[in-house]
Short mmCIF file of C-alpha atoms in Angstrom, two decimals:
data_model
loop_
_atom_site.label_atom_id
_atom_site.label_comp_id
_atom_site.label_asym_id
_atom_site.label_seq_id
_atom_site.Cartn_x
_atom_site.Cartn_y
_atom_site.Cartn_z
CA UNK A 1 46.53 116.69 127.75
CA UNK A 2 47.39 120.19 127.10
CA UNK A 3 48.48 122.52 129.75
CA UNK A 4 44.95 124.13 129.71
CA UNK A 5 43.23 120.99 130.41
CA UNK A 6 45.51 119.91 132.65
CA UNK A 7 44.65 123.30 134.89
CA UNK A 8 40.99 122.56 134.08
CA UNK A 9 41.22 119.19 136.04
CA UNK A 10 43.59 120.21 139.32
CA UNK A 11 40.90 123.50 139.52
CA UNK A 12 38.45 121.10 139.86
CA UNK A 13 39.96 118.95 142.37
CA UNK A 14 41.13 122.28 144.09
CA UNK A 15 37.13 123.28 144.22
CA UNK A 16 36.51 119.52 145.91
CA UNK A 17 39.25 119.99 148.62
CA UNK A 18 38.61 120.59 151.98
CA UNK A 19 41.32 122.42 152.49
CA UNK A 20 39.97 124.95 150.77
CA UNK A 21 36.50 127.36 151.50
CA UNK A 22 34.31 128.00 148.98
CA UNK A 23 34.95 131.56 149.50
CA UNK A 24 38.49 130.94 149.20
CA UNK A 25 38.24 128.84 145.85
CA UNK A 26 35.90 132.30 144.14
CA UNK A 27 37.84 134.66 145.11
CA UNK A 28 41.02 133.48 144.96
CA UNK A 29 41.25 130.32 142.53
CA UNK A 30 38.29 130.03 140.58
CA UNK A 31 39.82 133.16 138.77
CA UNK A 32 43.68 131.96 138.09
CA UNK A 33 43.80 132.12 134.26
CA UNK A 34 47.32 130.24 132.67
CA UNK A 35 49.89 131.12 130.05
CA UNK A 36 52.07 128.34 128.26
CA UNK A 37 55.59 129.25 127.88
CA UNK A 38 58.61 127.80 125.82
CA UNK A 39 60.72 127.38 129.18
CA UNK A 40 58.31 124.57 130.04
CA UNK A 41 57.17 125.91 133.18
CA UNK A 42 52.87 126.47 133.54
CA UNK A 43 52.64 129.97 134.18
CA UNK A 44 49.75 130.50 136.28
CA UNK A 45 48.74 134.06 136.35
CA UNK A 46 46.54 135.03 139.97
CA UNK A 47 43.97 137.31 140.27
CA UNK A 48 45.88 140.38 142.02
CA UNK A 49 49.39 140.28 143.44
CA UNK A 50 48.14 140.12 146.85
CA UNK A 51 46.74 136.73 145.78
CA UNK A 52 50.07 135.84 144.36
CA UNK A 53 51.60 135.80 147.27
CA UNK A 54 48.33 134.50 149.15
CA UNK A 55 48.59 131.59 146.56
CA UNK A 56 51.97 130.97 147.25
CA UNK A 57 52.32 131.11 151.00
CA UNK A 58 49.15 129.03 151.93
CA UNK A 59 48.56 126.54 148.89
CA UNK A 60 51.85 125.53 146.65
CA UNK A 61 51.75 122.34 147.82
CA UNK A 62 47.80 121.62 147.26
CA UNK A 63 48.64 123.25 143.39
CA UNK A 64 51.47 120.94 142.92
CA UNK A 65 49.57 118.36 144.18
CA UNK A 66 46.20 118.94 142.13
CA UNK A 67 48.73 119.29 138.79
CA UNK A 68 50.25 115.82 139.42
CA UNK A 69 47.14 114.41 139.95
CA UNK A 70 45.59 115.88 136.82
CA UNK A 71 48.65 115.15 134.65
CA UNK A 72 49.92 111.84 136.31
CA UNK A 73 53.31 113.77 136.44
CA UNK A 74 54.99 115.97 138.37
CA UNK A 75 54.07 119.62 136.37
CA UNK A 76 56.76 122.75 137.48
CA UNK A 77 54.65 125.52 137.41
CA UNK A 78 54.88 129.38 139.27
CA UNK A 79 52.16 132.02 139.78
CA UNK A 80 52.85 135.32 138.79
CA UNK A 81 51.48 138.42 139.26
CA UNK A 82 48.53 140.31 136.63
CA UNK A 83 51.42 142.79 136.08
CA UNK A 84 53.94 140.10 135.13
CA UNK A 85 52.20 137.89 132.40
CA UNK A 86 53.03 141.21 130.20
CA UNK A 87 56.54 141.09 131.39
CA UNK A 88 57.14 137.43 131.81
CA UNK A 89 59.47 136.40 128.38
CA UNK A 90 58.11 133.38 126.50
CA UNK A 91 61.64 131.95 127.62
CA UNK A 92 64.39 132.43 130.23
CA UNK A 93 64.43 132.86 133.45
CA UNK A 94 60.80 133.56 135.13
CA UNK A 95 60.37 136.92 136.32
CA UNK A 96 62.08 138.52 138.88
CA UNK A 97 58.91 140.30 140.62
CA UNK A 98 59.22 142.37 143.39
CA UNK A 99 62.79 142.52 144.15
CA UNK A 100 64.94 143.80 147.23
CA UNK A 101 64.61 142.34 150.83
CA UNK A 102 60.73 142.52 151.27
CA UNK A 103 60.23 139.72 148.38
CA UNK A 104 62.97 137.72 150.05
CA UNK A 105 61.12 137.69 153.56
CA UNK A 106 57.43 137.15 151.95
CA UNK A 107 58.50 135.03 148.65
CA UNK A 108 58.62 131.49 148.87
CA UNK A 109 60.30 129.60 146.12
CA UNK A 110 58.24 128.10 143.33
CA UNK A 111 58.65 124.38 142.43
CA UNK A 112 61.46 123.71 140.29
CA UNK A 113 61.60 121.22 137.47
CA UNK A 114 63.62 118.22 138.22
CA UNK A 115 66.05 117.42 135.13
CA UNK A 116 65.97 114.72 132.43
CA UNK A 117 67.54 111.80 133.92
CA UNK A 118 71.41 112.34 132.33
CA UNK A 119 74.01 109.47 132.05
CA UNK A 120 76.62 111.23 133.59
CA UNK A 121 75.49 114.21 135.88
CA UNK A 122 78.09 116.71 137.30
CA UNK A 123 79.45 116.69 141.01
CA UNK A 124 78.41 120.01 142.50
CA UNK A 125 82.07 121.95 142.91
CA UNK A 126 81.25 123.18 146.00
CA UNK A 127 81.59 119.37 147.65
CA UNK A 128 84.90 117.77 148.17
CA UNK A 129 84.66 114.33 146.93
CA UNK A 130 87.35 113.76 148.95
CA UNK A 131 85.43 113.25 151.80
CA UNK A 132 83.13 110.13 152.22
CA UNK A 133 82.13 107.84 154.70
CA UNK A 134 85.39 105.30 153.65
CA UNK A 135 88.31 107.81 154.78
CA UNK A 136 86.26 109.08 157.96
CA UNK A 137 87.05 107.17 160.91
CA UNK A 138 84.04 106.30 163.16
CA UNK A 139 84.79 106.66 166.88
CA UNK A 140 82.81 106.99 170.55
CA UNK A 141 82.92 110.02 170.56
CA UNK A 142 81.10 111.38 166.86
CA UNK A 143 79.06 107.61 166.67
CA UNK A 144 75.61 109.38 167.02
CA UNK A 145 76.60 111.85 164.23
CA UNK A 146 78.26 109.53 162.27
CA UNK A 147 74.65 107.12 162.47
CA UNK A 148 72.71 109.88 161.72
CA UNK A 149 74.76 111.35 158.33
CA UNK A 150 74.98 107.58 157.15
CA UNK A 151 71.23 107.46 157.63
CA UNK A 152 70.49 111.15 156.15
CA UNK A 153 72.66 110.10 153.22
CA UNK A 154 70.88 106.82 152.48
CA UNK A 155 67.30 108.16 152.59
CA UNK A 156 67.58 111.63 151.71
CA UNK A 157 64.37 113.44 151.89
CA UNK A 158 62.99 110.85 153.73
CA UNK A 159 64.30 110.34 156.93
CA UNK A 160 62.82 111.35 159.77
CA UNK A 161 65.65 113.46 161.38
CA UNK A 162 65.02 117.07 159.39
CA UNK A 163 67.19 119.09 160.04
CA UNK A 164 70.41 117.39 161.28
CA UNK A 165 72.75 119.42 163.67
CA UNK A 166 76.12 118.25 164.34
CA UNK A 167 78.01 120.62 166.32
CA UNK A 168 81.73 120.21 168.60
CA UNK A 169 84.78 122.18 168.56
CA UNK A 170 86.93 123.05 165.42
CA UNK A 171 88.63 120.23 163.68
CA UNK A 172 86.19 117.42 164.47
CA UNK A 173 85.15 116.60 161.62
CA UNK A 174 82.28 117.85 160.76
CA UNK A 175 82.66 119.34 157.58
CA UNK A 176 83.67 116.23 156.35
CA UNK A 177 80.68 114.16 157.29
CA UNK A 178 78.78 117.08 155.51
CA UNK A 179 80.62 116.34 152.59
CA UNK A 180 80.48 113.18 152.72
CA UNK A 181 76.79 113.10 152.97
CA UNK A 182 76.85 115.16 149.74
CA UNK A 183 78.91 112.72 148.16
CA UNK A 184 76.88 109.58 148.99
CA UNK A 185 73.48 111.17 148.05
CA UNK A 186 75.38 112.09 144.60
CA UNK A 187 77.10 109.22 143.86
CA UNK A 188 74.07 106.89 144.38
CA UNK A 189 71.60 108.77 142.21
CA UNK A 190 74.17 108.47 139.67
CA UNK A 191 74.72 104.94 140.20
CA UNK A 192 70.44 104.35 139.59
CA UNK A 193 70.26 106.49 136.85
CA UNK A 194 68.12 108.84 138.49
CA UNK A 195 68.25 112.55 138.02
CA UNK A 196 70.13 114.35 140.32
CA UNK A 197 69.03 116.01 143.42
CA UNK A 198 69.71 119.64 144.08
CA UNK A 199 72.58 119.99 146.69
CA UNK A 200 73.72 123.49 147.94
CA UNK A 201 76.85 123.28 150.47
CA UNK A 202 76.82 126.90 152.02
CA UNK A 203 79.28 128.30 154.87
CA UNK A 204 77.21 130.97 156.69
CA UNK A 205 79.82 133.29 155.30
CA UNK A 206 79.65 132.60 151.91
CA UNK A 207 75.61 133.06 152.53
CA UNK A 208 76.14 136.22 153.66
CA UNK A 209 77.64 137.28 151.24
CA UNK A 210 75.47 136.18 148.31
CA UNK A 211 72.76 137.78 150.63
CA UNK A 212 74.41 140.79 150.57
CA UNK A 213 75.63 140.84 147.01
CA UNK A 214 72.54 139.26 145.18
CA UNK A 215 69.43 141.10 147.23
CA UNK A 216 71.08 143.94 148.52
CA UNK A 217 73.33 145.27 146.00
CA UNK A 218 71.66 143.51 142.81
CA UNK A 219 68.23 143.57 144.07
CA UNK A 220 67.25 140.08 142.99
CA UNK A 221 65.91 138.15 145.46
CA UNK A 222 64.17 135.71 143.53
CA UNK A 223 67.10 134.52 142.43
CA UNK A 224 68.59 134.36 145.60
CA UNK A 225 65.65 132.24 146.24
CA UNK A 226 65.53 129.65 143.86
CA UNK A 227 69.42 128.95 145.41
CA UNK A 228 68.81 128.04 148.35
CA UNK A 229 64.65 127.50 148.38
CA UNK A 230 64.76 125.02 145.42
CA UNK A 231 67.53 123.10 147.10
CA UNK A 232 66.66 118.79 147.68
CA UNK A 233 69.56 118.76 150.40
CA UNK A 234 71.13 122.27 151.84
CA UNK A 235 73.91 121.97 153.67
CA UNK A 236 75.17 125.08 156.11
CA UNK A 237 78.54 125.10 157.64
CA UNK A 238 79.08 126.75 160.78
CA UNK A 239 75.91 128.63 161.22
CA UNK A 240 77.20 129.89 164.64
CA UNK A 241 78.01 132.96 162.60
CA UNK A 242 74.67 133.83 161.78
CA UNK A 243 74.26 134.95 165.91
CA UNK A 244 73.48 138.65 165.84
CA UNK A 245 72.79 139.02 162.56
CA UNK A 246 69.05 139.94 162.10
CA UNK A 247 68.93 139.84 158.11
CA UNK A 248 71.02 136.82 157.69
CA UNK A 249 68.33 135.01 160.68
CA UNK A 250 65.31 136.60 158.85
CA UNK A 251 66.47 135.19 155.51
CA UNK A 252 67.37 131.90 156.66
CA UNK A 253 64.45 131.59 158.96
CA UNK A 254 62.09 131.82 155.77
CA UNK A 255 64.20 129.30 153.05
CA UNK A 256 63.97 126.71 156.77
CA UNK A 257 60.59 126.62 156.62
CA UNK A 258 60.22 126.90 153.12
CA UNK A 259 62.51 123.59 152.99
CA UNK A 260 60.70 122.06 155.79
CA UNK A 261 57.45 122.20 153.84
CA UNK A 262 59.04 120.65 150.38
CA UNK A 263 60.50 117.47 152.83
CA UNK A 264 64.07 119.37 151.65
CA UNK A 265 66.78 117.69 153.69
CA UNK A 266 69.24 120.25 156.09
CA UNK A 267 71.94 119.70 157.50
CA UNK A 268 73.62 122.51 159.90
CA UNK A 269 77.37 122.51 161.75
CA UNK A 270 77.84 124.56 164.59
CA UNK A 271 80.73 124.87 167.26
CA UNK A 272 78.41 125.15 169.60
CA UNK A 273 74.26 123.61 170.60
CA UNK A 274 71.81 125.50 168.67
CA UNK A 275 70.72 127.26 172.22
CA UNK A 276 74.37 128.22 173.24
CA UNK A 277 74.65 130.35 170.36
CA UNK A 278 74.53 134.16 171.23
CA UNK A 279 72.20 136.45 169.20
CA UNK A 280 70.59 133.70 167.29
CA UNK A 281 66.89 133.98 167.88
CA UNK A 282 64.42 131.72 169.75
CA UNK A 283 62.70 130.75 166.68
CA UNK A 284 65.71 129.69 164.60
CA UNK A 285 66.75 128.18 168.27
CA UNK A 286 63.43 125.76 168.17
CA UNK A 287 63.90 124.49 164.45
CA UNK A 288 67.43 124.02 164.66
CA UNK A 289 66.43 121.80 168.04
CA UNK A 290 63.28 120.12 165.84
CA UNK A 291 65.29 117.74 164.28
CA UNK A 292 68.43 115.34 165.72
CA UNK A 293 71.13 117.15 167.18
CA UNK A 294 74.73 115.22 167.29
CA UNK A 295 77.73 116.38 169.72
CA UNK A 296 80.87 115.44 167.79
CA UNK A 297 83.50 115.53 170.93
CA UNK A 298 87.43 115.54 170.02
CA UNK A 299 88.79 112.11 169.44
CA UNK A 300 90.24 109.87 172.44
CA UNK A 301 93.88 108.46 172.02
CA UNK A 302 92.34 105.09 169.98
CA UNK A 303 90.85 107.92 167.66
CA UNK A 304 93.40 109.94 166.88
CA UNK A 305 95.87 107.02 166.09
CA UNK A 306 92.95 105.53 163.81
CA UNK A 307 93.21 108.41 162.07
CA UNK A 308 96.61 108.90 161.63
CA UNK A 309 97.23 105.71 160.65
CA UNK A 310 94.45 105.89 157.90
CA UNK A 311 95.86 109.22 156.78
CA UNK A 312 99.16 107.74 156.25
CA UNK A 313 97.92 104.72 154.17
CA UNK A 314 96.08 107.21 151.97
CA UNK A 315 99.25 108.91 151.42
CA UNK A 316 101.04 105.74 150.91
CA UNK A 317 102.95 106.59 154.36
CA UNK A 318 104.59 103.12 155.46
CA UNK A 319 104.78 104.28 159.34
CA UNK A 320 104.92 100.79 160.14
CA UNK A 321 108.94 101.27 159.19
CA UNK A 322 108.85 103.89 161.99
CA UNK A 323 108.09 102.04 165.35
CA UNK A 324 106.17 104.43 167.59
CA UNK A 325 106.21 107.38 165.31
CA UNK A 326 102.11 107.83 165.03
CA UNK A 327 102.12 106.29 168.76
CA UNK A 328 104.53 109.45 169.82
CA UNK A 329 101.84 112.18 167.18
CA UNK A 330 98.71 110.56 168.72
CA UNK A 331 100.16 111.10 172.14
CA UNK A 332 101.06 114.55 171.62
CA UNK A 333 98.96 115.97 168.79
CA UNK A 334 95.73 118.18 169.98
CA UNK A 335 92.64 116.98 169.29
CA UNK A 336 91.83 118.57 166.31
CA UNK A 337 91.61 116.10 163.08
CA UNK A 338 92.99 119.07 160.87
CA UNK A 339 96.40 119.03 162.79
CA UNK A 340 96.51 114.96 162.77
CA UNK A 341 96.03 115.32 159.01
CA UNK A 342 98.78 117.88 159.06
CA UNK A 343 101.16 116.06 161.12
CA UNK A 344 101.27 113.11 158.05
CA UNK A 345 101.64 115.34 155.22
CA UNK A 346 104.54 116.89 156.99
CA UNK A 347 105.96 113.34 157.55
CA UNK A 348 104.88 111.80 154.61
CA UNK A 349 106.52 114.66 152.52
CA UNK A 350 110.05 114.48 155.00
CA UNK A 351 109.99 110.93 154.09
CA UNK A 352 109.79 111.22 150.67
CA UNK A 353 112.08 113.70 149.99
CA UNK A 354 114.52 112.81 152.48
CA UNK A 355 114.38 108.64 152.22
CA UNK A 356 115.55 107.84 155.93
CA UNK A 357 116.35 104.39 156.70
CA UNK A 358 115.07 105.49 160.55
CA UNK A 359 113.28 108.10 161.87
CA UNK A 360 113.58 108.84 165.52
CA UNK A 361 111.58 110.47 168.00
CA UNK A 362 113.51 113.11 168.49
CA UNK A 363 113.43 114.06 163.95
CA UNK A 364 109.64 114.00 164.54
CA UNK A 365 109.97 116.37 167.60
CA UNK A 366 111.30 118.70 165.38
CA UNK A 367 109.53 118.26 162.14
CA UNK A 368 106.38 119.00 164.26
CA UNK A 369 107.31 121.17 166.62
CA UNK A 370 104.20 123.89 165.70
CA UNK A 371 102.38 120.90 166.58
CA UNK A 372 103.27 119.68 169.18
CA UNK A 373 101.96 119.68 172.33
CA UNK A 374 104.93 119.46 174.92
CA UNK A 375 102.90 119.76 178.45
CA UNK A 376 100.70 116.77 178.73
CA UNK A 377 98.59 118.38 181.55
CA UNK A 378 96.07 120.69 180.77
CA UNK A 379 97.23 124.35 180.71
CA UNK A 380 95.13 127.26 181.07
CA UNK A 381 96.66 130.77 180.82
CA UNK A 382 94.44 133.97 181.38
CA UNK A 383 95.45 135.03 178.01
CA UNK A 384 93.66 131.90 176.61
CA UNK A 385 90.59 133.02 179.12
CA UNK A 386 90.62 136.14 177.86
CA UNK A 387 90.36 135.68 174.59
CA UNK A 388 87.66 132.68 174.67
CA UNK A 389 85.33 134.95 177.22
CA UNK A 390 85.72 137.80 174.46
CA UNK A 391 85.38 136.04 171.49
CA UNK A 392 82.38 134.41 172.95
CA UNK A 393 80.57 137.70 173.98
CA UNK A 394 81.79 139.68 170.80
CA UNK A 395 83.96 142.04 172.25
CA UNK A 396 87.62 143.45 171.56
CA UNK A 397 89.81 141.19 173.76
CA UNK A 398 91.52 144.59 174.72
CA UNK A 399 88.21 145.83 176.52
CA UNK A 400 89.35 143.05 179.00
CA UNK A 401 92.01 145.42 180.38
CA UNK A 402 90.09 148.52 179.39
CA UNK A 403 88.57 151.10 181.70
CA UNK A 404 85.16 150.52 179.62
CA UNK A 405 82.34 149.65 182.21
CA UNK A 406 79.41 149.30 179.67
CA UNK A 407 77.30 146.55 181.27
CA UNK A 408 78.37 143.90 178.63
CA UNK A 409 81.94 143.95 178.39
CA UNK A 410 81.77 144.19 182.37
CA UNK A 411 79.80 141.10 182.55
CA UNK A 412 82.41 139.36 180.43
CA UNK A 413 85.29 140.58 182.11
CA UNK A 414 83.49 139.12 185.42
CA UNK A 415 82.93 136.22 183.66
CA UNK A 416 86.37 136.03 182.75
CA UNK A 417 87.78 136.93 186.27
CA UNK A 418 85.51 134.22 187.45
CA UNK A 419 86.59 131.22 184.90
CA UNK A 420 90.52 132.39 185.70
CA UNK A 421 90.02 131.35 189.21
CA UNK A 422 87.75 127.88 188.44
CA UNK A 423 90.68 127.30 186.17
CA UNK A 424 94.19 128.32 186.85
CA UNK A 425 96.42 128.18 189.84
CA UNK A 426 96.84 132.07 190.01
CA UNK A 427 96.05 133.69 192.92
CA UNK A 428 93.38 136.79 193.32
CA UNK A 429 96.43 139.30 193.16
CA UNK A 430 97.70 137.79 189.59
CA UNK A 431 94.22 137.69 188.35
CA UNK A 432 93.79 141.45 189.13
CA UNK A 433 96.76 142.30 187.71
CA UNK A 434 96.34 140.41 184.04
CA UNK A 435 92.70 142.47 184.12
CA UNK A 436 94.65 145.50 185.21
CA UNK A 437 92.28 145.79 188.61
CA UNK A 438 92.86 145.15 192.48
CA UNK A 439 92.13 141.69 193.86
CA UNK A 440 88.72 143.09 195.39
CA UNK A 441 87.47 143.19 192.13
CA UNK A 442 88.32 139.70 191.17
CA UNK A 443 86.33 138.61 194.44
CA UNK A 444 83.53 140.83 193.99
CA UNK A 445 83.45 139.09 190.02
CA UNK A 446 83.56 135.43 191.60
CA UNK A 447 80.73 136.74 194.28
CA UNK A 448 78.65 138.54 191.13
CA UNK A 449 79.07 135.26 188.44
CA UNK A 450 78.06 132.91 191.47
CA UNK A 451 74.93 134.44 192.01
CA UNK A 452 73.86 135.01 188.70
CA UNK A 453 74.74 131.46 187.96
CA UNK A 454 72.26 130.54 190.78
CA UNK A 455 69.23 132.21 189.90
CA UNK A 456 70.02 132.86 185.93
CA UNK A 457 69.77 129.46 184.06
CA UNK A 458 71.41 131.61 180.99
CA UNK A 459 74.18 132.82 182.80
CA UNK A 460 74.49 129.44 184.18
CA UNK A 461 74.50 127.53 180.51
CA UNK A 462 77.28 130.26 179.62
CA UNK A 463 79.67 129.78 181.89
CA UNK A 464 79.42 126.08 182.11
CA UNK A 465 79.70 125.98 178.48
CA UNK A 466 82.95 127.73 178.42
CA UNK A 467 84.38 126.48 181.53
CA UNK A 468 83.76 123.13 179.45
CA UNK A 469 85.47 124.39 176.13
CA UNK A 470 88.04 125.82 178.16
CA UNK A 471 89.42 122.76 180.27
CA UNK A 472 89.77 120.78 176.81
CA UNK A 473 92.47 123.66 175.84
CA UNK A 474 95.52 122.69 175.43
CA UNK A 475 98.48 125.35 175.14
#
């Protein structure tokens, strides 16, 4: 079958569905003339470019599915504009359309081809294949998002849990079990002979930025569509960043539900639950929560010498020379993964260069001493207070000490005040003083949080948040 005959049979079935009014089908399908290109892509050309994007937005799927059914093949098509099939090159990229922001908040993407099966397809370099389910260590406390990536990456696309949202504190290891998803997905296409699925690993910085240099400055947001849009599996690191930022939530908002509706696979990290974000808007709060969503807490003692001790056989580390050496880094290490990791190259390299017969306690001390943690007990200083409550409410950790009253940075300095005196040993005198104020206002702050607490659920989830991220610091 041709590609005209091919239309000829979905239009029918299209005219049959019940989906679809009669009304709907005249005016809207009934009229859809095609153009073959070279590119391989059926051009469908609509009526008017309000039906373009009519088309598009309320029946892509029920095309794609009338095509397949018609062809007995999965058929890439898009739907262009009268204007465009003019325009449109009998090769190359499809059209660009209407470019600039507007056509990225009403322009879904159109269905992609999927490639030839190839014998040997090519790693995307934005994933790490050093990370993989083999070198991650699977603990209490990241089991539920450990399940959950091992089950994403086994039935990608199909899994029930769409999106996936793992979120804890820096240096987790979250990123890795992004990658490592990535990896899995890629490596067992490969190993079936199947053609490759799409994977995009984004931070929400780097997706700014293409935002911003792709629609804004290069006005083409088709093609920043067809990057993320056309994706089988997107992957977006630290979306916490996206909070305040109404084009960056518009944009993503509309390639999420674009995604959604092709049974893409997502997968968001966050330092935070989707709801405890601030600035990110309720509707990007409900899909993020639609899916599963996966605390990754930092690792116990057990965990962190698992680790270390796995990081030092892949670096061909023989600590079991060194008696109690990982014992003393678990013991004393924070809880971030990043700094275990670091702790072992530093050794591993000492080792190698140096070739002790011993190495004592006291060498280790030393070699790590940007590392190490030398109080045991939890230590809270109002600096550390200071600059969590500010960071958290996006204001200059000087406005702390500052004269400025504006309602929000006083409601963070209360908050602040407040979280000093759940937390420290100081007394109301020292707290004024480190906020440059009398010890009134450090009792009138504790008086003000309290209350809002009680009747502001908000407020409440805030402060109970950071009191929480707080009493895990360690100095």
């Amino acid at each position: 079958m041709n590609y005209h005959e091919i239309w000829s049979s979905a239009r029918e079935e299209l005219r049959r569905s019940p989906r679809i009014s009669r009304d709907e089908f005249d005016l809207r399908i009934k009229n859809i003339h095609i153009r073959e290109s070279e590119d391989g892509v059926m051009t469908l050309v609509a009526p008017s470019g309000f039906d373009t994007f009519w088309l598009i937005d309320n029946y892509s799927a029920d095309i794609e599915k009338a095509l397949f059914n018609a062809a007995g093949t999965q058929v890439p098509f898009r739907i262009v504009e009268p204007i465009e099939e003019e325009e449109l090159p009998l090769s190359g990229n499809a059209s660009q359309g209407n470019s600039g922001t507007s056509a990225l908040f009403s322009a879904p993407s159109v269905p992609a081809a999927r490639p030839a099966p190839v014998r040997e397809a090519v790693r995307p370099p934005s994933i790490d294949s050093r990370y993989t389910f083999e070198n991650f260590v699977a603990s209490p406390e990241n089991e539920l998002a450990f399940s959950a990536a091992m089950n994403v990456a086994m039935q990608p696309k199909e899994t029930a849990f769409n999106p996936i949202f793992f979120f804890g504190p820096t240096g987790v290891g979250k990123t890795h079990l992004m990658h490592a998803i990535a990896n899995k997905i890629f490596d067992d296409r490969q190993a079936k002979g199947l053609p490759p699925y799409k994977i995009v690993y984004v931070t929400s910085e780097a997706f700014t930025n293409d935002f911003l240099n792709t629609v804004l400055r290069e006005k083409n947001a088709l093609e920043f569509h067809r990057r993320y849009r056309e994706a089988d599996v997107l992957l977006v690191d630290d979306i916490q960043f996206f909070g305040g930022k109404g084009q960056m939530q518009e944009a993503f908002f509309h390639a999420f539900n674009d995604l959604i509706t092709r049974r893409s696979q997502i997968i968001l990290t966050s330092d935070r639950p989707a709801n405890d974000i601030p600035g990110l808007e309720d509707r990007l709060v409900s899909r993020f929560q639609s899916g599963l969503s996966a605390d990754i807490q930092p690792p116990s003692f057990e965990t962190r010498l698992a680790i270390l001790r796995q990081k030092a056989d892949d670096r061909h580390f023989d600590y079991r020379r060194y008696t109690g050496v990982l014992e003393f880094v678990a013991e004393n290490i924070s809880h971030s993964v990043r700094d275990l990791e670091g702790a072992v190259n530093t050794l591993t390299a000492f080792v190698n260069v140096r070739k002790p017969a011993s190495l004592s306690i006291e060498t280790v001390e030393h070699l790590l001493q940007s590392q190490i943690v030398k109080n045991h007990t939890k230590r809270i200083d109002v600096e550390a207070i200071q600059r969590r409550v500010a960071e958290y409410y996006k204001i200059p950790e000087s406005k702390m000490q500052a004269s400025d009253r504006t309602a929000q940075v006083a409601f963070a300095r209360q908050v602040a005040m407040y979280l000093c005196s759940e937390l420290t040993d100081m007394k109301l005198v020292a707290i004024g003083k480190a906020f440059k104020r009398d010890h009134g206002t450090v009792i009138h702050a504790k008086k003000a949080i309290k209350n809002n607490m009680d009747i502001n659920a908000e407020t409440k989830r805030d402060v109970e948040y950071l009191k929480k991220q707080l009493s895990g610091y360690r100095m």
